[in-house]
Short mmCIF file of C-alpha atoms and ligand atoms in Angstrom, two decimals:
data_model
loop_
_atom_site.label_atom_id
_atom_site.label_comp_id
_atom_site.label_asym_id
_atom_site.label_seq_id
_atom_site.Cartn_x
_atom_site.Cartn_y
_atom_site.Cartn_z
CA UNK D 1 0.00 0.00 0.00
CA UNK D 2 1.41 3.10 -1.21
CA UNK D 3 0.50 6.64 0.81
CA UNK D 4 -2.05 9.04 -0.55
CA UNK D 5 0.21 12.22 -0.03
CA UNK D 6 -1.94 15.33 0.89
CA UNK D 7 -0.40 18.21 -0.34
CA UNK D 8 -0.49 21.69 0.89
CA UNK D 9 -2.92 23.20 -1.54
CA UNK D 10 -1.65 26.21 -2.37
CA UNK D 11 1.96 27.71 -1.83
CA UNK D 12 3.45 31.36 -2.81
CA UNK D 13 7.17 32.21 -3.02
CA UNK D 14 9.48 35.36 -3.65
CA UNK D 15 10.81 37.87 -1.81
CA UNK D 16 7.60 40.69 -0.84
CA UNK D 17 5.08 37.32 -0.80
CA UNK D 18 4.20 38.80 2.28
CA UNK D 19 2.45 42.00 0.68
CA UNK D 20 0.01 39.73 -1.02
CA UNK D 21 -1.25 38.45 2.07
CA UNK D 22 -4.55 40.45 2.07
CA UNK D 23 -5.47 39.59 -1.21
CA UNK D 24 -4.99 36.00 -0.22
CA UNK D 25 -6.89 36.05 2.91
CA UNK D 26 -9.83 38.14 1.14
CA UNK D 27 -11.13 35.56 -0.77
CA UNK D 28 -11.60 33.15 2.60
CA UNK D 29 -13.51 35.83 4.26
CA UNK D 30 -17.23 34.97 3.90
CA UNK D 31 -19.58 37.81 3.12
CA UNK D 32 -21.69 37.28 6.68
CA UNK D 33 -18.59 37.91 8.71
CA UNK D 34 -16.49 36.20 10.78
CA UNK D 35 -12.59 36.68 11.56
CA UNK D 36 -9.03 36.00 10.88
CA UNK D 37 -7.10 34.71 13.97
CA UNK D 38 -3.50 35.69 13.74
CA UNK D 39 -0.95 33.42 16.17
CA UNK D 40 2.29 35.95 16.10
CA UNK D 41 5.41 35.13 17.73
CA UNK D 42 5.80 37.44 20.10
CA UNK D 43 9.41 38.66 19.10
CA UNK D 44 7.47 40.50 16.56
CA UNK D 45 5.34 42.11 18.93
CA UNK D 46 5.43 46.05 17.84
CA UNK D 47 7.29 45.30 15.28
CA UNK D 48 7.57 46.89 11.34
CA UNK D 49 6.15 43.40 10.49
CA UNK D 50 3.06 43.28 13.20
CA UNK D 51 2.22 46.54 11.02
CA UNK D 52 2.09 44.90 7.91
CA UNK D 53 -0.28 41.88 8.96
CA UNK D 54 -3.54 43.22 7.16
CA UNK D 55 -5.96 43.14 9.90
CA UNK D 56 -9.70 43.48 8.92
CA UNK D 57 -12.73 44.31 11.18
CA UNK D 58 -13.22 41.19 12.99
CA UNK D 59 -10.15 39.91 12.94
CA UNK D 60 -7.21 39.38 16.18
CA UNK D 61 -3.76 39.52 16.91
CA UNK D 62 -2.37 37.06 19.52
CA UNK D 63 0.85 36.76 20.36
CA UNK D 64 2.66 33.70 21.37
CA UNK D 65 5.56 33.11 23.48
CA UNK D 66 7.39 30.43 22.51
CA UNK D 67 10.13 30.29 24.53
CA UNK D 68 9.28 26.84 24.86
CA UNK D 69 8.04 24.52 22.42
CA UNK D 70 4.21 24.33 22.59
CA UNK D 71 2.15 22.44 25.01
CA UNK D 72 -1.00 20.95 24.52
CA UNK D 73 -2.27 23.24 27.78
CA UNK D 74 -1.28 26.17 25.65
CA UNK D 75 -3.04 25.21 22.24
CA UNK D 76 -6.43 24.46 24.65
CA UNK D 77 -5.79 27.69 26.50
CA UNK D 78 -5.49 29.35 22.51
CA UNK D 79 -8.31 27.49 21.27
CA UNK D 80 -10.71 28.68 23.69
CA UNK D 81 -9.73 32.65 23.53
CA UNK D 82 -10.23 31.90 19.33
CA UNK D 83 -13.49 30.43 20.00
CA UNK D 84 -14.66 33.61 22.64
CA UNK D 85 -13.42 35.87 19.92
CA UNK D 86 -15.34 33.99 17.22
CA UNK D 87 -18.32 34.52 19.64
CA UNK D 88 -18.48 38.32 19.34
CA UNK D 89 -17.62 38.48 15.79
CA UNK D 90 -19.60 35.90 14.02
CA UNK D 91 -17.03 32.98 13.75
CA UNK D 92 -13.11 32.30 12.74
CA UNK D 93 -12.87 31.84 8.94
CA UNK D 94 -9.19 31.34 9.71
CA UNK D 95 -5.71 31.13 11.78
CA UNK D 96 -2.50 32.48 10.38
CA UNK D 97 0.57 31.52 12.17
CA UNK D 98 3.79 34.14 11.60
CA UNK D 99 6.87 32.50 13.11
CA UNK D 100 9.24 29.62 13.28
CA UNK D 101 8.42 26.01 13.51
CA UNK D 102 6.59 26.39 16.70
CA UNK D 103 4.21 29.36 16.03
CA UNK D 104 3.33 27.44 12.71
CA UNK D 105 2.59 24.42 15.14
CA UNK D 106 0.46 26.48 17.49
CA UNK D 107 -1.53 27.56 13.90
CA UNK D 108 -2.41 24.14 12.46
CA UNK D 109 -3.03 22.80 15.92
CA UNK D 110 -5.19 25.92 16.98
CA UNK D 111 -7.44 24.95 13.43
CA UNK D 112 -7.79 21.67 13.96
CA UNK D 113 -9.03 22.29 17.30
CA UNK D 114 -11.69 25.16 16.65
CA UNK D 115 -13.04 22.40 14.47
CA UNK D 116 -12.63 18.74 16.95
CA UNK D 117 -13.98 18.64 20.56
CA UNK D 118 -11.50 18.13 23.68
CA UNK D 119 -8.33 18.71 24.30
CA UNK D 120 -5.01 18.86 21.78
CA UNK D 121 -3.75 15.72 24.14
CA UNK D 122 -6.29 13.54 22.66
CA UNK D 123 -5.46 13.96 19.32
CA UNK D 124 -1.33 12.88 20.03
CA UNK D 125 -1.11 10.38 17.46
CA UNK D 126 -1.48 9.42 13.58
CA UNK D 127 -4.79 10.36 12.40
CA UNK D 128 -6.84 10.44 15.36
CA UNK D 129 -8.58 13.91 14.35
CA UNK D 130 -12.01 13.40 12.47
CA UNK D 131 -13.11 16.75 11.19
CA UNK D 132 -11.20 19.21 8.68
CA UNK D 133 -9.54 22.15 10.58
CA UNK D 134 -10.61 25.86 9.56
CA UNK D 135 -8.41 27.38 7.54
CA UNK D 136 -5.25 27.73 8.27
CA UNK D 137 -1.78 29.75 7.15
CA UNK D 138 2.03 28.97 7.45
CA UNK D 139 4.35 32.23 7.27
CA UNK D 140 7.98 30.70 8.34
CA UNK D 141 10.15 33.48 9.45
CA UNK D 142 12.67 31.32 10.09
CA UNK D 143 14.29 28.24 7.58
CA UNK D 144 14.88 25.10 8.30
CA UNK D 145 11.78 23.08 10.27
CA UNK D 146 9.92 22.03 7.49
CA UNK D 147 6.84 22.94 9.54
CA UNK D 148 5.43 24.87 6.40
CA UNK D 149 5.00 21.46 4.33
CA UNK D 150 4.55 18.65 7.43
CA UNK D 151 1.62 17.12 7.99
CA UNK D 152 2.00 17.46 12.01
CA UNK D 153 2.23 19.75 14.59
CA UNK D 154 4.50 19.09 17.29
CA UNK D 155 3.20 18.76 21.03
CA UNK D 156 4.41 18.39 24.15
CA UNK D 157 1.33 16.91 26.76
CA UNK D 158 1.09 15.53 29.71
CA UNK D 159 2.76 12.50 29.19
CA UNK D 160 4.98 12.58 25.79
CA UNK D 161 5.98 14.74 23.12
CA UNK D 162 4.18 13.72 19.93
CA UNK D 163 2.57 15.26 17.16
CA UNK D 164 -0.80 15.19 15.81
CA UNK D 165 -0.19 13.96 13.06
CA UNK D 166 -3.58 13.77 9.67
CA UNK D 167 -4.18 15.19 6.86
CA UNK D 168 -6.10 17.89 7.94
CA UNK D 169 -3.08 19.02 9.91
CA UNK D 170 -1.59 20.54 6.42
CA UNK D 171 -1.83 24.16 5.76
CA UNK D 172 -4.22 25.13 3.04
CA UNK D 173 -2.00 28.12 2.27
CA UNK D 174 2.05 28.53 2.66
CA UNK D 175 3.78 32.46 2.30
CA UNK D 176 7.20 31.85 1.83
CA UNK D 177 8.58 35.03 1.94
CA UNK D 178 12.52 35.37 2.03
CA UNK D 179 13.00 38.96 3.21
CA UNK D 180 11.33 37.62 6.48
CA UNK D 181 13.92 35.41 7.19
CA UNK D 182 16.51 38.73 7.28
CA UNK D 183 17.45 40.18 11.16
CA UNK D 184 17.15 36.34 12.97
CA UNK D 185 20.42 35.73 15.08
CA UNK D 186 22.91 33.66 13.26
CA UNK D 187 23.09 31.00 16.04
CA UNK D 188 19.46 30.29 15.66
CA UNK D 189 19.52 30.28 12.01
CA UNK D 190 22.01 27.36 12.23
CA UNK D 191 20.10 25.55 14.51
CA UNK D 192 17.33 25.80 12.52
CA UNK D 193 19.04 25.40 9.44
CA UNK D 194 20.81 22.25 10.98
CA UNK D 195 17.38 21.00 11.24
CA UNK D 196 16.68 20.85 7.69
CA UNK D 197 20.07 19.29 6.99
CA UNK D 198 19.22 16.54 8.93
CA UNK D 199 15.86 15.77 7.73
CA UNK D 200 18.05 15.22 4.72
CA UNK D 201 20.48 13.07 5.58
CA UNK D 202 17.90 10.92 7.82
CA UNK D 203 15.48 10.66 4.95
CA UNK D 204 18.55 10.21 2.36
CA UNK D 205 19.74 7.19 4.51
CA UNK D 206 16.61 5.73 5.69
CA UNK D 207 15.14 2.49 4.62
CA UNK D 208 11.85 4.28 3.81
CA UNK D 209 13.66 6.57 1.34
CA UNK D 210 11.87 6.39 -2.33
CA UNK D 211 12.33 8.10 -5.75
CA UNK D 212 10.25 10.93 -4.64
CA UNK D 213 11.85 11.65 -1.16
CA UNK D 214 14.86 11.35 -2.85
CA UNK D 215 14.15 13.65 -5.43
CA UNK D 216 13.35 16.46 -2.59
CA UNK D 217 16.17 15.28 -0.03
CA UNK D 218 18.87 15.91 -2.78
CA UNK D 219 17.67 19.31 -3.84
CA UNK D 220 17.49 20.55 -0.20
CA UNK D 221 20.81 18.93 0.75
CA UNK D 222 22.49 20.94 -2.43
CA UNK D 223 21.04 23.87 -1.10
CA UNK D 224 21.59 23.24 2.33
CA UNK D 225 25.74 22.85 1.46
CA UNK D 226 25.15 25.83 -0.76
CA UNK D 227 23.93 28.05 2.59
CA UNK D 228 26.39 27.01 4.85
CA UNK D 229 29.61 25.95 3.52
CA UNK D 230 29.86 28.12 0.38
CA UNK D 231 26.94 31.05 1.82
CA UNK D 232 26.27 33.72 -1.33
CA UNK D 233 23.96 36.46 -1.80
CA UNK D 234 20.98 34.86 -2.15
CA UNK D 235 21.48 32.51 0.78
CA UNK D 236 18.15 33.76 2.43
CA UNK D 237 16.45 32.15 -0.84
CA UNK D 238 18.18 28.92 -1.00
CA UNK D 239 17.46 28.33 2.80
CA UNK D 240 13.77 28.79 2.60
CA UNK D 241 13.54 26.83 -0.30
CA UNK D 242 16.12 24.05 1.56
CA UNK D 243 13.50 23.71 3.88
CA UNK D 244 10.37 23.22 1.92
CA UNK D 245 11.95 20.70 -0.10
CA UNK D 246 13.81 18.93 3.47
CA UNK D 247 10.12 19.16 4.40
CA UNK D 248 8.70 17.59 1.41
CA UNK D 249 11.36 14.76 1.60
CA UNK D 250 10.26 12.99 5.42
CA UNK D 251 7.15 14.07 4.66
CA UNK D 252 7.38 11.15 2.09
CA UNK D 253 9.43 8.90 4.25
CA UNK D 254 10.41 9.83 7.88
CA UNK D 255 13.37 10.92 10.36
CA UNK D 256 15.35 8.80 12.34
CA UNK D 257 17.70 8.57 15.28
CA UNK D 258 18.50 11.92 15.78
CA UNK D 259 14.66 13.28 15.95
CA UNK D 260 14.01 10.61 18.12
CA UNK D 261 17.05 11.22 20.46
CA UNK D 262 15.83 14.48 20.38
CA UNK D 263 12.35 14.35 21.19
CA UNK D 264 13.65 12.74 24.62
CA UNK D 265 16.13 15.62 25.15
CA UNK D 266 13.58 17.99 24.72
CA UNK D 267 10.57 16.29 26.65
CA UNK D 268 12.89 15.88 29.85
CA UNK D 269 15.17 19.21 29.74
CA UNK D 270 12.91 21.40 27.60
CA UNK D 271 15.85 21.45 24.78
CA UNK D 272 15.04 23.35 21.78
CA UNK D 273 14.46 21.11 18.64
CA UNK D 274 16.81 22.64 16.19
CA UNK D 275 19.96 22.77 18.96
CA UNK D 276 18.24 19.69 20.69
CA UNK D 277 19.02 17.84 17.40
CA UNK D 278 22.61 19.26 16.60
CA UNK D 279 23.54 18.44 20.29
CA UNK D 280 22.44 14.55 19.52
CA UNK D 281 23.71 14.30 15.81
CA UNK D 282 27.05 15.63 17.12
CA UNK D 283 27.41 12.12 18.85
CA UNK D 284 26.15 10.21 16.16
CA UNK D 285 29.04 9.00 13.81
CA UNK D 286 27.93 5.36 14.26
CA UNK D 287 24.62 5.94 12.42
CA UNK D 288 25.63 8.80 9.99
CA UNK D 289 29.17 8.50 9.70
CA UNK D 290 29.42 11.21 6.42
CA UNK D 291 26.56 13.33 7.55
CA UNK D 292 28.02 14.14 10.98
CA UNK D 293 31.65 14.61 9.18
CA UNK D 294 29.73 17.16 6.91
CA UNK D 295 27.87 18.62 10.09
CA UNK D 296 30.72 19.05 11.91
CA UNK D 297 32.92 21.20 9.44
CA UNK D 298 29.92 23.21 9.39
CA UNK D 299 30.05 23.71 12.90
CA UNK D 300 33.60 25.13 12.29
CA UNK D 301 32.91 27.03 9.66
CA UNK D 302 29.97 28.66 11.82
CA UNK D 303 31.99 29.29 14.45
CA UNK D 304 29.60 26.87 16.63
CA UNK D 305 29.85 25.35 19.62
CA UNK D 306 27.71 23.09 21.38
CA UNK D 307 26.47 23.10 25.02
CA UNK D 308 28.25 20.00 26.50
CA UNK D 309 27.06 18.06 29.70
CA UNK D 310 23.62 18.66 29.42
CA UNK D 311 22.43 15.18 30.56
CA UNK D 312 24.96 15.08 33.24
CA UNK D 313 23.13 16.06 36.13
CA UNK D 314 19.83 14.34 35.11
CA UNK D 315 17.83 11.60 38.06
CA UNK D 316 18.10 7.91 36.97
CA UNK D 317 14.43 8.64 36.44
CA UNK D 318 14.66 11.49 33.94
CA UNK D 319 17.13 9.13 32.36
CA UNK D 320 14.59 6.63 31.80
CA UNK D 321 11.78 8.83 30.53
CA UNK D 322 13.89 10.14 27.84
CA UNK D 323 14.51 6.86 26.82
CA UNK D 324 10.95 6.12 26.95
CA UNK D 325 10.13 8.97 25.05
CA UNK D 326 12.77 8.01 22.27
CA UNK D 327 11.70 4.54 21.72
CA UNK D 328 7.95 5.29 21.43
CA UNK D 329 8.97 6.77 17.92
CA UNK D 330 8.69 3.06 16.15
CA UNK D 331 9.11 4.73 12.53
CA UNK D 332 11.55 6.74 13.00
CA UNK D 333 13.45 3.89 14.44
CA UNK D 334 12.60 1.24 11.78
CA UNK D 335 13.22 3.88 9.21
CA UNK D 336 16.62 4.47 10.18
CA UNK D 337 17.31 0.58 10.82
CA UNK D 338 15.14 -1.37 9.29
CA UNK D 339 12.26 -3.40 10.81
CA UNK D 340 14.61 -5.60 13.51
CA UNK D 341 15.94 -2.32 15.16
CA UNK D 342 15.02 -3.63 17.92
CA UNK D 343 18.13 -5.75 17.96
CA UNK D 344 20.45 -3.24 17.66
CA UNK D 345 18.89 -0.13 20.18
CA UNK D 346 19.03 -1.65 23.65
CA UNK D 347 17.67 0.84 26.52
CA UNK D 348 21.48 0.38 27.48
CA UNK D 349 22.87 1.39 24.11
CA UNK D 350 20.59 4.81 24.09
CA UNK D 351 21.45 6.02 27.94
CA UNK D 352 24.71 5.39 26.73
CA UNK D 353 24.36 7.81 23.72
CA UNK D 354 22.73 10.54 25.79
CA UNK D 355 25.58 10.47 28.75
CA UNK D 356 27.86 11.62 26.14
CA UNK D 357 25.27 14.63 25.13
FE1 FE2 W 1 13.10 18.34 12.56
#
């Protein structure tokens, strides 16, 4: 059985997208009224870009502080301010996210939830929601996540990190806009960046990898060498592009052991995803040998370096949760070793791994 890929349905590109934003929003805004909900990251707050968002009567500007990666508290807390909103205003005819990876999250989870009942914890899983979301719109302003093109939205509940993942997760609309990527801290920007590189070379060496992942993990890998070892003028371009196409190729197959080292990371210490996953590739030679060569000179290059020690004041118990956390992510797992990974990732071999992050 071969996936039926859903798509996000439509996609604009080129630097000053952004201006066309109204036009693009005016043709989702039914004639009896209703609003746009707009999920901000809050770094923007009074910002020269918070200006340019065209607000229309009805519509709302929240900003979000994601200082840490969402919860599923916070998209119920969001969901039911967008629903009191929608109460005085005749409805929400849609939810924008401007942001990184997480603010994009917050949007598609936001949608699906003005639309399903409960709360975002019920719906951690593959393809658990039941109703389409309301419209909803991806504006990265930062490169690298893939967020813009995945069919998930990342969560961190009450008892693991894990996405809610369906089809009706994708955006209906994507603004990639380059010039917003300009003015984000270059340490962040390889972090994120990093993240997109290693969707690559997780999809690229993955035993789920196919003709059309492969297709999209090359291209982004070409452009992901292009940005940071040999950086030109355009680098903003090739970046944003790096990462809709590093998107597009797990989106057709999946990660592997890094994201799922990661995920544990970030579940027990609250580590960022982009540095989460740079911190556990770095000690990852056995599984990528040429990718964390390649990683590592890029490191240099960036003038990077790496928190060290981060696990080594964690409880036996933390220790364990992490682990747990790692080894619910079967596919990622079985993508990156094949179906009898089992034999070769022992709880002993992965605390092992993370003592040395
Ligand atoms: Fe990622």
């Amino acid at each position: 059985m071969f996936r039926n890929f859903k798509l996000v349905s439509r996609m604009v590109f080129g630097r000053g997208a952004f201006n066309q934003l109204d036009d693009i929003l005016a043709a989702q805004r039914p004639p009896s009224g209703g609003g746009m909900i707009f999920l901000l990251d809050t770094v923007f707050a009074g910002s020269a870009l918070e200006s340019r968002i065209p607000r229309r009567s009805g519509d709302r500007i929240i900003c979000v502080d994601v200082t840490d990666e969402p919860k599923t508290a916070e998209v119920d807390r969001l969901t039911a301010e967008a629903k009191a909103h929608g109460d005085t205003v005749g409805g929400i005819s849609g939810v924008i996210g401007i942001g990184g990876g997480s603010t994009m999250d917050l949007a598609k989870a936001v949608s699906l939830m003005l639309a399903n009942p409960g709360s975002a914890a019920d719906y951690q899983g593959w393809d658990l929601i039941r109703e389409p979301a309301v419209y909803h719109v991806g504006i990265p302003t930062l490169a690298g996540t893939g967020a813009e093109v995945s069919r998930t939205t990342v969560l961190t509940g009450p008892k693991k990190k894990l996405g809610i993942n369906s089809d009706h997760t994708v955006f209906d609309q994507i603004v990639l806009d380059p010039e917003l990527l300009a003015g984000v801290p270059a340490d962040q920007r390889f972090y994120t960046g990093m993240d997109c590189y290693i969707h690559c070379i997780e999809s690229l060496e993955g035993t789920y990898l196919n003709a059309f992942s492969k297709a999209y993990g090359e291209k982004a890998l070409d452009l992901c060498r292009q940005v940071f070892l040999t950086p030109g003028p355009d680098s903003d371009d090739q970046l944003m592009m790096a990462s809709y196409c590093g998107g597009m190729s797990i989106a057709y197959s999946q990660v592997g052991v890094c994201h799922a080292m990661s995920y544990g990371l970030s579940f027990v210490l609250g580590t960022h995803h982009g540095i989460g996953n740079c911190i556990a590739f770095n000690q990852l030679e056995a599984f990528y040998p040429e990718g964390v060569a390649e990683f590592k000179q890029m490191m240099r290059r960036h003038d990077i370096a790496l928190p060290t020690g981060i696990t080594r004041d964690i409880s036996p118990d933390q220790m364990e949760t992490m682990i747990d956390v790692a080894l619910i992510l079967e596919p990622l797992w079985e993508n990156a070793l094949g179906p009898n990974w089992r034999d070769q990732m022992s709880r002993e071999r992965i605390a092992e791994l993370y003592q040395r992050m």
